[in-house]
Amino acid sequence: MRNVKLTIEYLGTNYYGWQILPGKPTVAGKITEVVEKILNHPVKLTGASRTDAGVHALGQVANFKTEKDIPLYKIQLALNGLLPPDIKIVNVEEVPLDFDARRSAQGKRYRYRVFNRKVPSPFEYKRAWFLPYELDFDAMEEAKKYLIGTYDFTSFSKADKRKQVNPVRTVNAIEILKKGDVVEFVFFGKSFLRHMVRVMTAVLVEVGKGRLRPEDVEFIREKRDRTFAPFLAPPDGLYLEKVYYGDYPY
């Protein structure tokens, strides 16, 4: 038995997220379909992160098991030859049998891109959140301090009625970067609640616009109530950038 690890890039615009959904195009569904075609047997594809509809990835990780002895480079060539142009496998490697893309992960890095000028760009369409407003970076830097640490992030997540989820998460670091017309919010943490990165980004943007004060972020956090943060950044600007295994910096 072999355990094969994939590192994947994709544009999520045309998909209903990562997780397989019957009758709907998803990233995991498309990759599973192609892997099974190559190996000629069913596989269980485990992904490190269940990205939402429209969210992109530069470093999604997944694994599957097989008894076939096809060389790894041939698996990668076949996958990239059969997958659509918006999903590509950038690396294939064999890993120990106990490796699990989700459970073995030590941390994740998400990057949210905001295109910040008065006129939108066709090259950033569905790749970033267009915001034509001036942003106060000092205020956002002050506000992010209330999001770093271990807290109950109920106010910053979408409730999942299907199961009980522990709302306590640890955000190890947040970076706010200005690169020309692009503002990037970079989040480091072991795991995040559903919509958590997008809500945190939207709240920081509200601070940057002057509609919230930095200290309001602490108030929202402590309320542990989603209605106090009725903001959600669109999925277009969010990228799962890296999943860490043994090299997490925090």
Short mmCIF file of N, CA and C in Angstrom, two decimals, residues 10-93:
data_model
loop_
_atom_site.label_atom_id
_atom_site.label_comp_id
_atom_site.label_asym_id
_atom_site.label_seq_id
_atom_site.Cartn_x
_atom_site.Cartn_y
_atom_site.Cartn_z
N TYR A 10 -5.51 25.81 -7.32
CA TYR A 10 -6.75 25.91 -8.09
C TYR A 10 -7.38 27.29 -7.95
N LEU A 11 -8.11 27.65 -8.98
CA LEU A 11 -9.00 28.80 -8.94
C LEU A 11 -10.38 28.27 -8.59
N GLY A 12 -10.95 28.76 -7.51
CA GLY A 12 -12.20 28.20 -7.03
C GLY A 12 -13.46 28.79 -7.63
N THR A 13 -13.31 29.72 -8.56
CA THR A 13 -14.45 30.46 -9.10
C THR A 13 -15.56 29.57 -9.64
N ASN A 14 -15.20 28.51 -10.33
CA ASN A 14 -16.19 27.66 -11.00
C ASN A 14 -16.65 26.47 -10.17
N TYR A 15 -16.29 26.45 -8.87
CA TYR A 15 -16.57 25.27 -8.06
C TYR A 15 -17.34 25.62 -6.79
N TYR A 16 -18.09 24.65 -6.31
CA TYR A 16 -18.85 24.80 -5.07
C TYR A 16 -17.98 24.42 -3.87
N GLY A 17 -16.74 24.84 -3.89
CA GLY A 17 -15.84 24.55 -2.79
C GLY A 17 -15.03 23.29 -3.02
N TRP A 18 -14.33 22.87 -1.97
CA TRP A 18 -13.48 21.68 -2.03
C TRP A 18 -14.29 20.39 -1.91
N GLN A 19 -15.11 20.32 -0.88
CA GLN A 19 -15.76 19.07 -0.49
C GLN A 19 -16.72 18.55 -1.55
N ILE A 20 -16.73 17.24 -1.73
CA ILE A 20 -17.60 16.61 -2.72
C ILE A 20 -19.07 16.85 -2.35
N LEU A 21 -19.84 17.32 -3.33
CA LEU A 21 -21.28 17.54 -3.18
C LEU A 21 -21.97 16.86 -4.36
N PRO A 22 -22.91 15.97 -4.09
CA PRO A 22 -23.58 15.25 -5.19
C PRO A 22 -24.22 16.21 -6.20
N GLY A 23 -23.91 16.00 -7.46
CA GLY A 23 -24.53 16.78 -8.52
C GLY A 23 -23.96 18.16 -8.74
N LYS A 24 -22.90 18.53 -7.99
CA LYS A 24 -22.32 19.86 -8.14
C LYS A 24 -20.81 19.75 -8.37
N PRO A 25 -20.25 20.64 -9.19
CA PRO A 25 -18.80 20.58 -9.42
C PRO A 25 -18.01 21.09 -8.22
N THR A 26 -17.13 20.26 -7.69
CA THR A 26 -16.26 20.66 -6.60
C THR A 26 -14.83 20.26 -6.95
N VAL A 27 -13.88 20.86 -6.25
CA VAL A 27 -12.47 20.58 -6.55
C VAL A 27 -12.13 19.13 -6.19
N ALA A 28 -12.51 18.71 -4.99
CA ALA A 28 -12.22 17.33 -4.59
C ALA A 28 -12.93 16.33 -5.49
N GLY A 29 -14.14 16.67 -5.89
CA GLY A 29 -14.88 15.78 -6.78
C GLY A 29 -14.18 15.59 -8.11
N LYS A 30 -13.68 16.69 -8.67
CA LYS A 30 -13.00 16.61 -9.96
C LYS A 30 -11.69 15.83 -9.85
N ILE A 31 -10.91 16.09 -8.79
CA ILE A 31 -9.64 15.38 -8.63
C ILE A 31 -9.89 13.89 -8.38
N THR A 32 -10.86 13.58 -7.53
CA THR A 32 -11.18 12.17 -7.25
C THR A 32 -11.56 11.44 -8.53
N GLU A 33 -12.38 12.07 -9.33
CA GLU A 33 -12.81 11.48 -10.60
C GLU A 33 -11.62 11.13 -11.49
N VAL A 34 -10.65 12.04 -11.57
CA VAL A 34 -9.49 11.83 -12.44
C VAL A 34 -8.55 10.79 -11.84
N VAL A 35 -8.32 10.84 -10.52
CA VAL A 35 -7.45 9.85 -9.88
C VAL A 35 -8.00 8.45 -10.09
N GLU A 36 -9.30 8.29 -9.91
CA GLU A 36 -9.91 6.96 -10.08
C GLU A 36 -9.81 6.49 -11.53
N LYS A 37 -9.87 7.41 -12.45
CA LYS A 37 -9.72 7.04 -13.87
C LYS A 37 -8.31 6.54 -14.15
N ILE A 38 -7.31 7.19 -13.54
CA ILE A 38 -5.92 6.81 -13.75
C ILE A 38 -5.61 5.47 -13.08
N LEU A 39 -6.08 5.29 -11.84
CA LEU A 39 -5.75 4.09 -11.07
C LEU A 39 -6.69 2.92 -11.34
N ASN A 40 -7.86 3.24 -11.87
CA ASN A 40 -8.87 2.22 -12.16
C ASN A 40 -9.36 1.53 -10.89
N HIS A 41 -9.47 2.30 -9.81
CA HIS A 41 -10.11 1.79 -8.58
C HIS A 41 -10.57 2.99 -7.75
N PRO A 42 -11.56 2.80 -6.87
CA PRO A 42 -12.05 3.91 -6.03
C PRO A 42 -10.97 4.40 -5.07
N VAL A 43 -10.99 5.70 -4.76
CA VAL A 43 -10.06 6.26 -3.78
C VAL A 43 -10.83 7.18 -2.84
N LYS A 44 -10.28 7.31 -1.63
CA LYS A 44 -10.78 8.30 -0.68
C LYS A 44 -9.76 9.43 -0.64
N LEU A 45 -10.15 10.59 -1.13
CA LEU A 45 -9.26 11.75 -1.16
C LEU A 45 -9.50 12.60 0.08
N THR A 46 -8.46 12.78 0.88
CA THR A 46 -8.55 13.58 2.10
C THR A 46 -7.85 14.91 1.89
N GLY A 47 -8.57 16.01 2.08
CA GLY A 47 -8.00 17.34 1.90
C GLY A 47 -7.67 18.00 3.22
N ALA A 48 -6.66 18.87 3.21
CA ALA A 48 -6.25 19.56 4.43
C ALA A 48 -7.26 20.60 4.86
N SER A 49 -7.95 21.22 3.89
CA SER A 49 -8.89 22.30 4.20
C SER A 49 -10.10 22.23 3.29
N ARG A 50 -11.27 22.40 3.86
CA ARG A 50 -12.50 22.40 3.07
C ARG A 50 -12.83 23.82 2.64
N THR A 51 -12.13 24.30 1.63
CA THR A 51 -12.35 25.68 1.19
C THR A 51 -13.77 25.84 0.65
N ASP A 52 -14.32 27.04 0.85
CA ASP A 52 -15.69 27.33 0.43
C ASP A 52 -15.78 27.61 -1.06
N ALA A 53 -17.01 27.69 -1.55
CA ALA A 53 -17.25 28.02 -2.95
C ALA A 53 -16.58 29.34 -3.30
N GLY A 54 -15.85 29.35 -4.42
CA GLY A 54 -15.21 30.57 -4.89
C GLY A 54 -13.86 30.87 -4.30
N VAL A 55 -13.44 30.12 -3.28
CA VAL A 55 -12.14 30.34 -2.64
C VAL A 55 -11.05 29.61 -3.43
N HIS A 56 -9.88 30.22 -3.51
CA HIS A 56 -8.77 29.67 -4.30
C HIS A 56 -7.73 29.00 -3.40
N ALA A 57 -6.78 28.32 -4.03
CA ALA A 57 -5.69 27.70 -3.27
C ALA A 57 -4.39 27.75 -4.05
N LEU A 58 -3.33 28.09 -3.34
CA LEU A 58 -1.97 28.02 -3.88
C LEU A 58 -1.22 26.84 -3.28
N GLY A 59 -1.77 26.27 -2.20
CA GLY A 59 -1.06 25.18 -1.54
C GLY A 59 -1.98 24.23 -0.80
N GLN A 60 -3.11 23.88 -1.41
CA GLN A 60 -3.96 22.85 -0.82
C GLN A 60 -3.21 21.53 -0.83
N VAL A 61 -3.44 20.70 0.17
CA VAL A 61 -2.78 19.40 0.26
C VAL A 61 -3.85 18.32 0.41
N ALA A 62 -3.65 17.21 -0.28
CA ALA A 62 -4.57 16.08 -0.18
C ALA A 62 -3.77 14.79 -0.27
N ASN A 63 -4.37 13.70 0.18
CA ASN A 63 -3.69 12.40 0.05
C ASN A 63 -4.71 11.31 -0.26
N PHE A 64 -4.21 10.25 -0.88
CA PHE A 64 -5.03 9.07 -1.15
C PHE A 64 -4.11 7.85 -1.10
N LYS A 65 -4.70 6.67 -0.97
CA LYS A 65 -3.92 5.44 -0.88
C LYS A 65 -4.22 4.54 -2.07
N THR A 66 -3.18 3.83 -2.50
CA THR A 66 -3.32 2.92 -3.63
C THR A 66 -2.29 1.81 -3.54
N GLU A 67 -2.59 0.69 -4.16
CA GLU A 67 -1.62 -0.40 -4.26
C GLU A 67 -0.94 -0.41 -5.62
N LYS A 68 -1.36 0.48 -6.50
CA LYS A 68 -0.75 0.55 -7.83
C LYS A 68 0.68 1.11 -7.71
N ASP A 69 1.59 0.59 -8.54
CA ASP A 69 2.99 1.01 -8.46
C ASP A 69 3.37 1.97 -9.59
N ILE A 70 2.43 2.77 -10.04
CA ILE A 70 2.70 3.76 -11.09
C ILE A 70 3.69 4.79 -10.55
N PRO A 71 4.75 5.12 -11.29
CA PRO A 71 5.70 6.14 -10.82
C PRO A 71 5.00 7.47 -10.55
N LEU A 72 5.50 8.18 -9.55
CA LEU A 72 4.86 9.42 -9.13
C LEU A 72 4.81 10.45 -10.26
N TYR A 73 5.89 10.54 -11.04
CA TYR A 73 5.91 11.56 -12.09
C TYR A 73 4.85 11.26 -13.15
N LYS A 74 4.56 9.98 -13.36
CA LYS A 74 3.53 9.62 -14.32
C LYS A 74 2.14 9.95 -13.78
N ILE A 75 1.97 9.79 -12.46
CA ILE A 75 0.69 10.17 -11.84
C ILE A 75 0.46 11.67 -12.01
N GLN A 76 1.51 12.46 -11.76
CA GLN A 76 1.38 13.91 -11.89
C GLN A 76 1.09 14.32 -13.33
N LEU A 77 1.82 13.72 -14.28
CA LEU A 77 1.59 14.04 -15.69
C LEU A 77 0.17 13.70 -16.11
N ALA A 78 -0.30 12.53 -15.69
CA ALA A 78 -1.64 12.10 -16.06
C ALA A 78 -2.71 13.00 -15.44
N LEU A 79 -2.51 13.34 -14.16
CA LEU A 79 -3.48 14.22 -13.49
C LEU A 79 -3.57 15.56 -14.20
N ASN A 80 -2.43 16.18 -14.46
CA ASN A 80 -2.45 17.50 -15.07
C ASN A 80 -2.92 17.46 -16.52
N GLY A 81 -2.78 16.31 -17.16
CA GLY A 81 -3.29 16.18 -18.52
C GLY A 81 -4.80 16.04 -18.58
N LEU A 82 -5.39 15.49 -17.51
CA LEU A 82 -6.83 15.24 -17.51
C LEU A 82 -7.63 16.26 -16.71
N LEU A 83 -6.99 16.94 -15.77
CA LEU A 83 -7.70 17.95 -14.97
C LEU A 83 -7.96 19.21 -15.80
N PRO A 84 -8.99 19.97 -15.46
CA PRO A 84 -9.26 21.22 -16.18
C PRO A 84 -8.16 22.25 -15.90
N PRO A 85 -8.09 23.30 -16.71
CA PRO A 85 -7.00 24.28 -16.57
C PRO A 85 -7.02 25.07 -15.28
N ASP A 86 -8.13 25.05 -14.54
CA ASP A 86 -8.17 25.81 -13.28
C ASP A 86 -7.86 24.95 -12.06
N ILE A 87 -7.42 23.70 -12.27
CA ILE A 87 -6.94 22.84 -11.18
C ILE A 87 -5.66 22.16 -11.66
N LYS A 88 -4.57 22.33 -10.91
CA LYS A 88 -3.32 21.69 -11.30
C LYS A 88 -2.60 21.12 -10.07
N ILE A 89 -1.88 20.02 -10.29
CA ILE A 89 -1.12 19.35 -9.25
C ILE A 89 0.33 19.81 -9.37
N VAL A 90 0.83 20.54 -8.38
CA VAL A 90 2.17 21.11 -8.48
C VAL A 90 3.24 20.21 -7.88
N ASN A 91 2.82 19.22 -7.08
CA ASN A 91 3.80 18.28 -6.53
C ASN A 91 3.10 16.99 -6.12
N VAL A 92 3.80 15.87 -6.33
CA VAL A 92 3.31 14.55 -5.92
C VAL A 92 4.44 13.85 -5.19
N GLU A 93 4.16 13.31 -4.02
CA GLU A 93 5.19 12.58 -3.28
C GLU A 93 4.57 11.45 -2.48
#
